[in-house]
Short mmCIF file of C-alpha atoms in Angstrom, two decimals:
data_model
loop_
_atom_site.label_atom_id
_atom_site.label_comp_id
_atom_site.label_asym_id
_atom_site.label_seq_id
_atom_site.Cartn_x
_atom_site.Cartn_y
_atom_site.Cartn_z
CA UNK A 12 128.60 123.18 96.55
CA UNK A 13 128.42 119.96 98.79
CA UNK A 14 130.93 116.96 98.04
CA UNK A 15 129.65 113.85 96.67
CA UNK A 16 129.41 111.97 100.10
CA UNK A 17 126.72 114.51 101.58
CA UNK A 18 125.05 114.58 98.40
CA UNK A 19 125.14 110.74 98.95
CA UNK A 20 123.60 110.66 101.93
CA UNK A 21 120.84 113.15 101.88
CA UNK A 22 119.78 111.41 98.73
CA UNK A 23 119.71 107.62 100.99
CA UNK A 24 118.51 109.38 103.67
CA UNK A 25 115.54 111.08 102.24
CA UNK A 26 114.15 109.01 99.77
CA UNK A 27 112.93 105.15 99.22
CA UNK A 28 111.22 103.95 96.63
CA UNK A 29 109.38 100.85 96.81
CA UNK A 30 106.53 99.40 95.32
CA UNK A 31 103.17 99.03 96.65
CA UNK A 32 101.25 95.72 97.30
CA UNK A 33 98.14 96.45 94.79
CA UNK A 34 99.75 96.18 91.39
CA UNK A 35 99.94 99.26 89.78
CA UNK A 36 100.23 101.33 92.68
CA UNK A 37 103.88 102.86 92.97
CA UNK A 38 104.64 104.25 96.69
CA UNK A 39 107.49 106.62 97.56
CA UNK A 40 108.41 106.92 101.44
CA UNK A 41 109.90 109.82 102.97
CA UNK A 42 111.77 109.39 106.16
CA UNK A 43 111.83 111.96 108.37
CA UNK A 44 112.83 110.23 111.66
CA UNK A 45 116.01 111.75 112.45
CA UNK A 46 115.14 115.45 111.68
CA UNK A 47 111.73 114.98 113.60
CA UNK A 48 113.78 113.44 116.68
CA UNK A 49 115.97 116.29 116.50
CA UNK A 50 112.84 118.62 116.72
CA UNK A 51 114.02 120.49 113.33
CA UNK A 52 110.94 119.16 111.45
CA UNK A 53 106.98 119.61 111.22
CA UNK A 54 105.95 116.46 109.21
CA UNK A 55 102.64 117.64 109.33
CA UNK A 56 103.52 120.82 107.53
CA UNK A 57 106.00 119.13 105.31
CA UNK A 58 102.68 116.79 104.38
CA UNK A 59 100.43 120.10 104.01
CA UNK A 60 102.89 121.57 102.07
CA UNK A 61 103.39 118.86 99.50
CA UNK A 62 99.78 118.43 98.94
CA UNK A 63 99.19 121.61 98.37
CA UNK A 64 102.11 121.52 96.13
CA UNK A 65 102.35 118.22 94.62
CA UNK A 66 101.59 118.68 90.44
CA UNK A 67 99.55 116.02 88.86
CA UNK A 68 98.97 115.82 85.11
CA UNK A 69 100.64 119.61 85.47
CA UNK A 70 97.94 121.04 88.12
CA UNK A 71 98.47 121.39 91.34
CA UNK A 72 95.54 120.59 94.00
CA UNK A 73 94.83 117.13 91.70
CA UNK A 74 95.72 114.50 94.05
CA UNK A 75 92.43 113.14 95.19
CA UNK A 76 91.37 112.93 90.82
CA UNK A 77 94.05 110.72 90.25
CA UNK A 78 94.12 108.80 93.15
CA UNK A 79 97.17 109.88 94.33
CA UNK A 80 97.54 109.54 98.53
CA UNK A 81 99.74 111.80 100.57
CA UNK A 82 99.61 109.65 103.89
CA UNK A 83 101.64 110.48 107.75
CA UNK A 84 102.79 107.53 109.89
CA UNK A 85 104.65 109.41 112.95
CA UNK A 86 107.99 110.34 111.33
CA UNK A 87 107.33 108.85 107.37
CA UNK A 88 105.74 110.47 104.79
CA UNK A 89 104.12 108.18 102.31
CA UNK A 90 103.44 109.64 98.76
CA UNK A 91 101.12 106.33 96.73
CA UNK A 92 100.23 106.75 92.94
CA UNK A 93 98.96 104.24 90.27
CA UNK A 94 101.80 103.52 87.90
CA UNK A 95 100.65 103.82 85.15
CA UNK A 96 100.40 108.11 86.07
CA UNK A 97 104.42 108.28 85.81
CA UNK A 98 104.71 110.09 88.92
CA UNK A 99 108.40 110.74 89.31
CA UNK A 100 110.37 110.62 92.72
CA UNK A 101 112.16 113.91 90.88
CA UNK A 102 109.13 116.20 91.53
CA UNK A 103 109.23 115.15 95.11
CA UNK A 104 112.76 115.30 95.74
CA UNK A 105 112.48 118.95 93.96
CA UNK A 106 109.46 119.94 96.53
CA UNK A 107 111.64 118.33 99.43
CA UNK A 108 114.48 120.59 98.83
CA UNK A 109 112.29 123.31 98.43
CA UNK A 110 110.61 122.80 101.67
CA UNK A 111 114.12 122.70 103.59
CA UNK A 112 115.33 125.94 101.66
CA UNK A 113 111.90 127.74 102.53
CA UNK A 114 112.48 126.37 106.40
CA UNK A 115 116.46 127.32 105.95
CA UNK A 116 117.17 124.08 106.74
CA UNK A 117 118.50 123.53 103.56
CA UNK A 118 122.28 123.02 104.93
CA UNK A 119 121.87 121.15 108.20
CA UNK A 120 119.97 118.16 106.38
#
């Protein structure tokens, strides 16, 4: 089990939340900068892999239905949903981890 302080950090590291300009619209950012410098990282299979994986309303493969946006800007992933869907930074903290343990990266991020 990791101490506290890693836990810490790959929590800051991974994950901002912040909200969106249109109102309603909550937008969670994924930074993959130093992983992707490092050449460790395919964003663009880390973004195929959480669309394909990404459960909306309990169904996977229903982004586009509920206007949900999986978008790639170089080294950030950008995950937008209206707010009023609940989409919770959880699930996507869940698939993140997943990715990096089915990658075995798992314990070097």
């Amino acid at each position: 089990s990791s101490s506290p302080q890693q836990l810490n950090h790959i929590n800051t590291g991974k994950m901002a939340k912040g909200k969106g300009a249109k109102k309603g619209t909550v937008k969670f950012v994924i930074d993959c900068t130093a992983p992707v410098d490092d050449k460790v990282l395919d964003v663009a299979s880390f973004e195929k892999y959480l669309q394909e994986r990404i459960k909306v309303e309990g169904k996977t493969g229903n982004l586009a239905q509920n206007n949900v946006t999986v978008s790639r800007d170089r080294t950030k992933l950008t995950i937008a949903s209206p707010s009023d869907l609940g989409f919770s930074k959880r699930q996507l903290k869940y698939l993140s981890k997943r990715y990096l343990k089915k990658q075995q990266l798992r314990d070097y991020l």
